[in-house]
Coordinates of N, CA, C and O in Angstrom, one line a residue:
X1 N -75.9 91.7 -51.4 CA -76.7 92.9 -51.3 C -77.3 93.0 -49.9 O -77.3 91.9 -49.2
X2 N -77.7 93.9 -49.5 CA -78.4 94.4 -48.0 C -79.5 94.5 -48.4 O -80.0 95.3 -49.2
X3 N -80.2 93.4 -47.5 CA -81.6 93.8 -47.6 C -82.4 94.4 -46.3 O -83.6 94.8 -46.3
X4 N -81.4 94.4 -45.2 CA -82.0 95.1 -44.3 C -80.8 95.5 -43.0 O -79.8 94.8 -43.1
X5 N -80.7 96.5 -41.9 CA -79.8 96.7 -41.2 C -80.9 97.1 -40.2 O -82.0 97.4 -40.6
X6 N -80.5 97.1 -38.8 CA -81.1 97.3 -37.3 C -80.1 97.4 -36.6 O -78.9 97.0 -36.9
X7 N -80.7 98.3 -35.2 CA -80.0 98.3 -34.1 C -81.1 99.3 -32.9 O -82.1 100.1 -33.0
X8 N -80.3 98.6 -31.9 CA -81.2 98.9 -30.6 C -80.0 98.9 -29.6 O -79.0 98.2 -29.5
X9 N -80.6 99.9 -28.7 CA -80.1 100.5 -27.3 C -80.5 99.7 -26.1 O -81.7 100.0 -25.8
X10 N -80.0 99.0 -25.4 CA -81.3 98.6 -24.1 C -80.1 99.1 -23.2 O -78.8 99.0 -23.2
X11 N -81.2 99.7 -22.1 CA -80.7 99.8 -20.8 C -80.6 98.4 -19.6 O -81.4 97.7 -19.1
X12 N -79.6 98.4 -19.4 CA -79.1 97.0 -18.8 C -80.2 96.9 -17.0 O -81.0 96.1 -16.5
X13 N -79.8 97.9 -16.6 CA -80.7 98.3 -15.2 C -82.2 98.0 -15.3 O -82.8 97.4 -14.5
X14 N -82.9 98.9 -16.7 CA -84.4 98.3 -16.9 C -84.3 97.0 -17.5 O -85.2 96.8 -18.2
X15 N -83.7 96.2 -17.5 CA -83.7 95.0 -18.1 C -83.7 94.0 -16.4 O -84.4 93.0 -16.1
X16 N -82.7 94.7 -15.7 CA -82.9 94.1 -14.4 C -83.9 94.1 -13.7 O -84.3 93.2 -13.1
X17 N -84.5 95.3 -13.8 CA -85.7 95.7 -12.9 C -86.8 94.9 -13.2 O -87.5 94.4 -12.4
X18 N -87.0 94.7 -15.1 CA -88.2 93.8 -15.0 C -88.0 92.2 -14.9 O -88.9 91.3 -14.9
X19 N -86.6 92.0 -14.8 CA -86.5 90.3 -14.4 C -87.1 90.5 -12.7 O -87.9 89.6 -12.2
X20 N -86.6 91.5 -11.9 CA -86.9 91.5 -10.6 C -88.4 91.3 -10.5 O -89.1 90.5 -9.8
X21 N -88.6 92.4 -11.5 CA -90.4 92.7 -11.4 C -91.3 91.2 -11.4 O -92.0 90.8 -10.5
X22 N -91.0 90.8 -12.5 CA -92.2 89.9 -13.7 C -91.2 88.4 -13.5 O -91.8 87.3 -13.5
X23 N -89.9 88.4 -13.3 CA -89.0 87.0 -13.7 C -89.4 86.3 -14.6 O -89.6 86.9 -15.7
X24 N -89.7 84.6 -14.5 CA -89.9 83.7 -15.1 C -90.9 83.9 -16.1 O -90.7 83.3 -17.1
X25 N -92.1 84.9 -15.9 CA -92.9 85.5 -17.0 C -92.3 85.9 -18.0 O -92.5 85.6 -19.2
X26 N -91.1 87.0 -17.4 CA -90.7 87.7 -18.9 C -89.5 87.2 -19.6 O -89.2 87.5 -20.8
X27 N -88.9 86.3 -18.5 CA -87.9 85.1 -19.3 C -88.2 84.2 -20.1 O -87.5 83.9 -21.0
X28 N -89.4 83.6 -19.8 CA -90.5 82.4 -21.0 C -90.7 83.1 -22.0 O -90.1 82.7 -23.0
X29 N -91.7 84.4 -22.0 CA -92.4 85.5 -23.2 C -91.5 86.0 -24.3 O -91.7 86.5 -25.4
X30 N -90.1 85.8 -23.4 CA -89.2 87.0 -24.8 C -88.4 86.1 -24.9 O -88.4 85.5 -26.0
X31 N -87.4 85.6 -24.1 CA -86.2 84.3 -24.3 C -86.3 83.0 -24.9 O -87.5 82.9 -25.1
X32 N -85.8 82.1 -25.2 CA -85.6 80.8 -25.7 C -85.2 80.0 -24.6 O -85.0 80.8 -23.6
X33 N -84.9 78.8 -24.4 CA -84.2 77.9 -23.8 C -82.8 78.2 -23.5 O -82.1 78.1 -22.5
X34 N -82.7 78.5 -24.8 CA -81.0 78.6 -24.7 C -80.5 79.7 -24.6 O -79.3 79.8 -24.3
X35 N -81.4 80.9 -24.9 CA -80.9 82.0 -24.2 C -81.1 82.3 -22.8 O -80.5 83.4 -22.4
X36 N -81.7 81.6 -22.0 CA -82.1 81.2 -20.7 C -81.2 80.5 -19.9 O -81.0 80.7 -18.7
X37 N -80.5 79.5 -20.7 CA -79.2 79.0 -20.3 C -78.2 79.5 -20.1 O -77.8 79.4 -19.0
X38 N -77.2 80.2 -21.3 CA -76.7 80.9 -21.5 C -76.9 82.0 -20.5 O -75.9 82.2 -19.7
X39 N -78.0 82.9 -20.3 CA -78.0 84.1 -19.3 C -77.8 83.2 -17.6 O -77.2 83.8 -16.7
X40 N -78.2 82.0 -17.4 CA -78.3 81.3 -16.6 C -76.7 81.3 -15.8 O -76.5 81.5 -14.6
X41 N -75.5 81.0 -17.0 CA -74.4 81.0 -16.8 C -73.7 82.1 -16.5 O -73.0 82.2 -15.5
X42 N -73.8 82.6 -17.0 CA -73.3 84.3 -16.3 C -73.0 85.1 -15.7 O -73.8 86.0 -16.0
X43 N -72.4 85.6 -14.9 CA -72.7 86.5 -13.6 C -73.2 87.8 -13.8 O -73.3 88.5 -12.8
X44 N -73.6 88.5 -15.1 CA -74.3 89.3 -15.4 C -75.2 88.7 -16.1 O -75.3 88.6 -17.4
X45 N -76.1 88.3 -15.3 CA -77.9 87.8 -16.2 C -78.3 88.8 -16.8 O -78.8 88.6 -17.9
X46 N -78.4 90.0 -16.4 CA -79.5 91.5 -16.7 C -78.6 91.7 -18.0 O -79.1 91.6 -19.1
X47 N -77.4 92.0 -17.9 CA -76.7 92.7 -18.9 C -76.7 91.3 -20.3 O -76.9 91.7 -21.5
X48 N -76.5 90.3 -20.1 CA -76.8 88.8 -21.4 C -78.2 89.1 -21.8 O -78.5 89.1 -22.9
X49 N -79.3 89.3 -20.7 CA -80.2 89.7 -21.4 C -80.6 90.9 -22.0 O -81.5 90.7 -22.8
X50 N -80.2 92.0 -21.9 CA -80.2 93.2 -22.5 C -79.4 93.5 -23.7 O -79.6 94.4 -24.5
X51 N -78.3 92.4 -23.7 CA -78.2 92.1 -25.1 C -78.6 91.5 -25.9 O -78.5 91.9 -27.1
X52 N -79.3 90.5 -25.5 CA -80.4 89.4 -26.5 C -81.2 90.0 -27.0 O -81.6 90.1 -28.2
X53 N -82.0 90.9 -25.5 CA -83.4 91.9 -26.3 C -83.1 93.0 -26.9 O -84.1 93.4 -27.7
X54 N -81.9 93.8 -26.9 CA -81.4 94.7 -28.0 C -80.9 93.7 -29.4 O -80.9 94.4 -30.4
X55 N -80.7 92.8 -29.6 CA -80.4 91.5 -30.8 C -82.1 91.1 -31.5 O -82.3 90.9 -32.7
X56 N -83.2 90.9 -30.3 CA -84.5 90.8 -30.8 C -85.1 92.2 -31.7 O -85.7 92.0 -32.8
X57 N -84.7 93.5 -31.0 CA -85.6 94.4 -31.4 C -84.5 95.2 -32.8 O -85.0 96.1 -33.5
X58 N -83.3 94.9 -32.9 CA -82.6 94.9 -34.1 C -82.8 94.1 -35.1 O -82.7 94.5 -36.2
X59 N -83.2 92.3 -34.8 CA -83.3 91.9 -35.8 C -84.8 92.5 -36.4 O -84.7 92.7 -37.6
X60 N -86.0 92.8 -36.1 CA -87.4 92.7 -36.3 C -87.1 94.2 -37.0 O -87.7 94.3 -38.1
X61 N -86.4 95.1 -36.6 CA -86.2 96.5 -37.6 C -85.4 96.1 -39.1 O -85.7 96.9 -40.0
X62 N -84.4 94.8 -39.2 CA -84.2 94.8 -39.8 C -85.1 94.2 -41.1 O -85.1 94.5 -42.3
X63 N -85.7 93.3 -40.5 CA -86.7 92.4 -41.3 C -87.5 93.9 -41.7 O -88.3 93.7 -42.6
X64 N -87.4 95.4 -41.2 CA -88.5 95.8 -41.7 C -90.0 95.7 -41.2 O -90.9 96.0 -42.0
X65 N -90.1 95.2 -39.8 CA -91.8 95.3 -39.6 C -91.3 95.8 -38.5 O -92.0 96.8 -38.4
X66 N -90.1 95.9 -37.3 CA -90.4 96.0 -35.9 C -91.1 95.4 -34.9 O -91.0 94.3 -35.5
X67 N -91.8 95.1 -33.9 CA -92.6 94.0 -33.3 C -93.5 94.2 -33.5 O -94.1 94.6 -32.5
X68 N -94.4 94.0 -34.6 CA -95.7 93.7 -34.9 C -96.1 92.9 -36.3 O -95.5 91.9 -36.6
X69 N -96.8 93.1 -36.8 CA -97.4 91.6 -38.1 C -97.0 90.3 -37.8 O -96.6 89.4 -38.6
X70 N -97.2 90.3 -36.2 CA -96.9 88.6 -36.2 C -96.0 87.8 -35.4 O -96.0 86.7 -34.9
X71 N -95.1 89.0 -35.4 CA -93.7 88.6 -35.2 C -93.4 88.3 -33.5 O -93.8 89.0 -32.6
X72 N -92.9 87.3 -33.4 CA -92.7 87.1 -31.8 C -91.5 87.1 -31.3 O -90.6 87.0 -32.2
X73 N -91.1 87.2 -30.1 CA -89.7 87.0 -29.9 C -88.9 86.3 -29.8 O -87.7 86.5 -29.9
X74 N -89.5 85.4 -29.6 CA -89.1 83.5 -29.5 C -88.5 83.1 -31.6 O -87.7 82.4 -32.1
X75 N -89.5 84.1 -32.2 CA -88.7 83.8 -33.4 C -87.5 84.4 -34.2 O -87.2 84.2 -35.3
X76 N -87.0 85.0 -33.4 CA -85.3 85.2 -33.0 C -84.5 85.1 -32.1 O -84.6 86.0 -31.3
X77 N -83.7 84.2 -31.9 CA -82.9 84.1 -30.8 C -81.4 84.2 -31.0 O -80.9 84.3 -32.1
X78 N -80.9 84.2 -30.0 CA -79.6 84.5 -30.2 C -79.0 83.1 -29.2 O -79.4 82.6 -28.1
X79 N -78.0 82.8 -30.0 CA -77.2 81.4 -29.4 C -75.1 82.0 -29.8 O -74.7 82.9 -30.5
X80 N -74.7 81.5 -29.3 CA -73.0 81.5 -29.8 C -72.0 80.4 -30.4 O -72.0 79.2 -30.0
X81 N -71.3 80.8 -31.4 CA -70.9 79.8 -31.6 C -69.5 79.4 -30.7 O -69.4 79.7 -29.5
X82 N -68.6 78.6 -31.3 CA -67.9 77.8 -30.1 C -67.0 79.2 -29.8 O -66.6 79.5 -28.7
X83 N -66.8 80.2 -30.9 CA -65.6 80.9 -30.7 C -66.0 82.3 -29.9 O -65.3 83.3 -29.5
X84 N -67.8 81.9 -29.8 CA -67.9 83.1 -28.7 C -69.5 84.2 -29.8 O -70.6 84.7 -29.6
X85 N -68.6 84.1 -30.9 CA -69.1 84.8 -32.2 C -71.3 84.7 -31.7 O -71.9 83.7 -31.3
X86 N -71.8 85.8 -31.8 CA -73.3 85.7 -31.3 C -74.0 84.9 -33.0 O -73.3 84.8 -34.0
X87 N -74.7 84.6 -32.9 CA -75.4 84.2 -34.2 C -76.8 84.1 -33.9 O -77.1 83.6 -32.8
X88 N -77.9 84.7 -34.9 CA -79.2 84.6 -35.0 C -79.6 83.9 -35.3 O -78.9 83.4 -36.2
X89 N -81.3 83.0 -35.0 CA -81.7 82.1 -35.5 C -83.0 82.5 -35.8 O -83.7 83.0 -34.9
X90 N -83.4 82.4 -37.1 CA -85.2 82.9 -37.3 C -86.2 81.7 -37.0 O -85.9 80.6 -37.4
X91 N -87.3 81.8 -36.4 CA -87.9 80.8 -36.6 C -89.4 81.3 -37.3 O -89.5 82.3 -38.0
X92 N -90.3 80.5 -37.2 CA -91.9 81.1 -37.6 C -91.9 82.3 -38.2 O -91.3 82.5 -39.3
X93 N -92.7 83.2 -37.8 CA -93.3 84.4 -38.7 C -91.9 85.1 -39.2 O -91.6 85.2 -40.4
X94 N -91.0 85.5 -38.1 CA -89.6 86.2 -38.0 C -88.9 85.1 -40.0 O -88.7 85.7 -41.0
X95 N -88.8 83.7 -39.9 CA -88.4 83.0 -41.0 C -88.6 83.6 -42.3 O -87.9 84.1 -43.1
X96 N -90.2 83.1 -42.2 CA -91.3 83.7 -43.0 C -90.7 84.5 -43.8 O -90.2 84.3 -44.9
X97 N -90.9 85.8 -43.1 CA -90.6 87.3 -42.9 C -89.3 87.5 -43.8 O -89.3 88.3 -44.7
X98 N -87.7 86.4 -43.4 CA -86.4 86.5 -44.5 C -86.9 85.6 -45.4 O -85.9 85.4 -46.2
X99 N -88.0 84.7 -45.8 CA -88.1 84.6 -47.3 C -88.7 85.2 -47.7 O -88.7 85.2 -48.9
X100 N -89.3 85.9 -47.3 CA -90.7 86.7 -48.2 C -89.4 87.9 -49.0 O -89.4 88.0 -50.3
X101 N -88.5 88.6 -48.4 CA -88.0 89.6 -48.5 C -86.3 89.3 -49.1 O -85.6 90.3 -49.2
X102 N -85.8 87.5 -49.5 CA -84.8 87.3 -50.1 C -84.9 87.2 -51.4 O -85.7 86.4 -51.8
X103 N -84.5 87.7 -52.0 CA -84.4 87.5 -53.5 C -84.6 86.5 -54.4 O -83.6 85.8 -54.6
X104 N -85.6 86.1 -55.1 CA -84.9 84.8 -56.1 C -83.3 84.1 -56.3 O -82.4 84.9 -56.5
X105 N -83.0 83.2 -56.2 CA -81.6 83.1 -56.2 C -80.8 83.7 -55.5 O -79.9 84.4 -56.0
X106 N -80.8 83.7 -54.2 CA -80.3 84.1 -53.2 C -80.0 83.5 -52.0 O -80.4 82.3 -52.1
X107 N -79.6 83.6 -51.2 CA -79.7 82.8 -49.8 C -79.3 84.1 -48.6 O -78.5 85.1 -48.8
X108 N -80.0 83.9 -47.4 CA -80.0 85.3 -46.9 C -79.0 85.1 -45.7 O -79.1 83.9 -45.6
X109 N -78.0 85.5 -44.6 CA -77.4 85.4 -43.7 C -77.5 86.6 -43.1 O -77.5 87.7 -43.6
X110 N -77.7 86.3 -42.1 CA -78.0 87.6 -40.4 C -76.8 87.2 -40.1 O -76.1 86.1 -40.1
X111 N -76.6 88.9 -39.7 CA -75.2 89.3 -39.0 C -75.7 90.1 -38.3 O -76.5 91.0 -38.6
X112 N -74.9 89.5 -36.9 CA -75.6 90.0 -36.1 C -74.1 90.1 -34.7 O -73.3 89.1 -34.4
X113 N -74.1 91.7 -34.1 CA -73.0 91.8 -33.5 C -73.6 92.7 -31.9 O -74.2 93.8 -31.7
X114 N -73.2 91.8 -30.9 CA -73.5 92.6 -29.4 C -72.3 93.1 -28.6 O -71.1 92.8 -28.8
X115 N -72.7 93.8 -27.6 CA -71.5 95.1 -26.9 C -72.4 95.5 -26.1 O -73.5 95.9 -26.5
X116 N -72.0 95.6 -24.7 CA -71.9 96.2 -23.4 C -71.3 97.5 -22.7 O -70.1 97.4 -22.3
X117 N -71.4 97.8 -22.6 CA -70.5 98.7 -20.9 C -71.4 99.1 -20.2 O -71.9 100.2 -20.5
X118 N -71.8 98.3 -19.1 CA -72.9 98.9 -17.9 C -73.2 100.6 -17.9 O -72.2 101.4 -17.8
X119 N -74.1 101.1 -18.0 CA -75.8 100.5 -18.5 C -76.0 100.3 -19.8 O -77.1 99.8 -19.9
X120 N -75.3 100.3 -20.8 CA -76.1 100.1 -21.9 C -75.4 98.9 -22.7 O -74.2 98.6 -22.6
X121 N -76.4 98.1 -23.5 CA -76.1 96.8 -24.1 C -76.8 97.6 -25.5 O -77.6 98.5 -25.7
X122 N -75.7 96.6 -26.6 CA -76.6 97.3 -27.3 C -76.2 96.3 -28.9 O -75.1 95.7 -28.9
X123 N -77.0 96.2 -30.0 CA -76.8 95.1 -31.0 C -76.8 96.3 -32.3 O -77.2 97.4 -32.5
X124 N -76.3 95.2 -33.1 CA -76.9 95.7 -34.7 C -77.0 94.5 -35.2 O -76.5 93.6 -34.6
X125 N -78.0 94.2 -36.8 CA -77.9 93.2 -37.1 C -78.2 93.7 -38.4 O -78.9 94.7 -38.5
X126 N -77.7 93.0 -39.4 CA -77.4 93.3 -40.8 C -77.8 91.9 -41.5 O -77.3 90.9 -41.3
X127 N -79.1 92.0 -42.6 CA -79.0 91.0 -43.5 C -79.1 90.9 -44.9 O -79.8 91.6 -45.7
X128 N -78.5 90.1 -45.1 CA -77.6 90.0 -46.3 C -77.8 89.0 -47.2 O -78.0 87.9 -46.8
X129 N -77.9 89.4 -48.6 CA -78.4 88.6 -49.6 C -77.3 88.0 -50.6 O -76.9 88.8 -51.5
X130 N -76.9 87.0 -50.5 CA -75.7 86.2 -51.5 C -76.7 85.5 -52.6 O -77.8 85.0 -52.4
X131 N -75.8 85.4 -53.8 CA -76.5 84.6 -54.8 C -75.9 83.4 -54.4 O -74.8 83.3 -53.9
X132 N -77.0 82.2 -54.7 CA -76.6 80.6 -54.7 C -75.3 80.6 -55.7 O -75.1 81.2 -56.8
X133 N -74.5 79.6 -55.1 CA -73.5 79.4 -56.2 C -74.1 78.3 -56.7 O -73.7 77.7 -57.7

């Protein structure tokens, strides 16, 4: 079952402007380590990040609150797996937040999908409630 669906638009250019602006401030405040790495490697830093932060503000719609009751940005991240595939990770309140809202006998998985074409980055993320076998 779906217990929740999001998606967000980011403009890749304002995403550049405030790494220009604020940098290492607004790379610490909203990124992870490893999304820092990852954007690190890149030759489009602005546009990796403007998908992560369209991946943050999709998953927090899907959870159903959007950025507020708690929620930080650090408690979703976005990492890849070997085949490229994006995958979310909840931590703290964002965690919390997919047990409070999984079902008894269930187990919850974020799907979570990003896409480009200069200026716009943009995510959806979809979460999903399976019964325990």
């Amino acid at each position: 079952m779906i217990l929740g669906i999001g998606t967000d638009l980011a403009n890749i250019d304002r995403i550049a402007g405030v790494l220009e602006r604020h940098g290492d401030r607004f790379r610490n405040r909203v990124f992870t380590e490893v999304e820092q790495a990852k954007a690190n490697r890149r030759k489009d830093e602005a546009g990796t990040y403007a998908k992560r932060w369209a991946a943050k503000e999709a998953c927090s719609k899907a959870l159903g609150t959007g950025l507020r009751m708690g929620i930080s940005w650090k408690d979703m991240a976005v990492s890849n797996l070997r085949t490229g595939q994006p995958v979310m990770h909840l931590t703290g309140w964002a965690a919390d937040r997919l047990a409070e809202m999984t079902p008894e006998g269930h187990e919850s998985i974020v799907h979570v999908t990003l896409t480009d074409d200069h200026p716009w980055a943009q995510a959806f993320v979809l979460i999903e409630a399976r019964p325990v076998a």
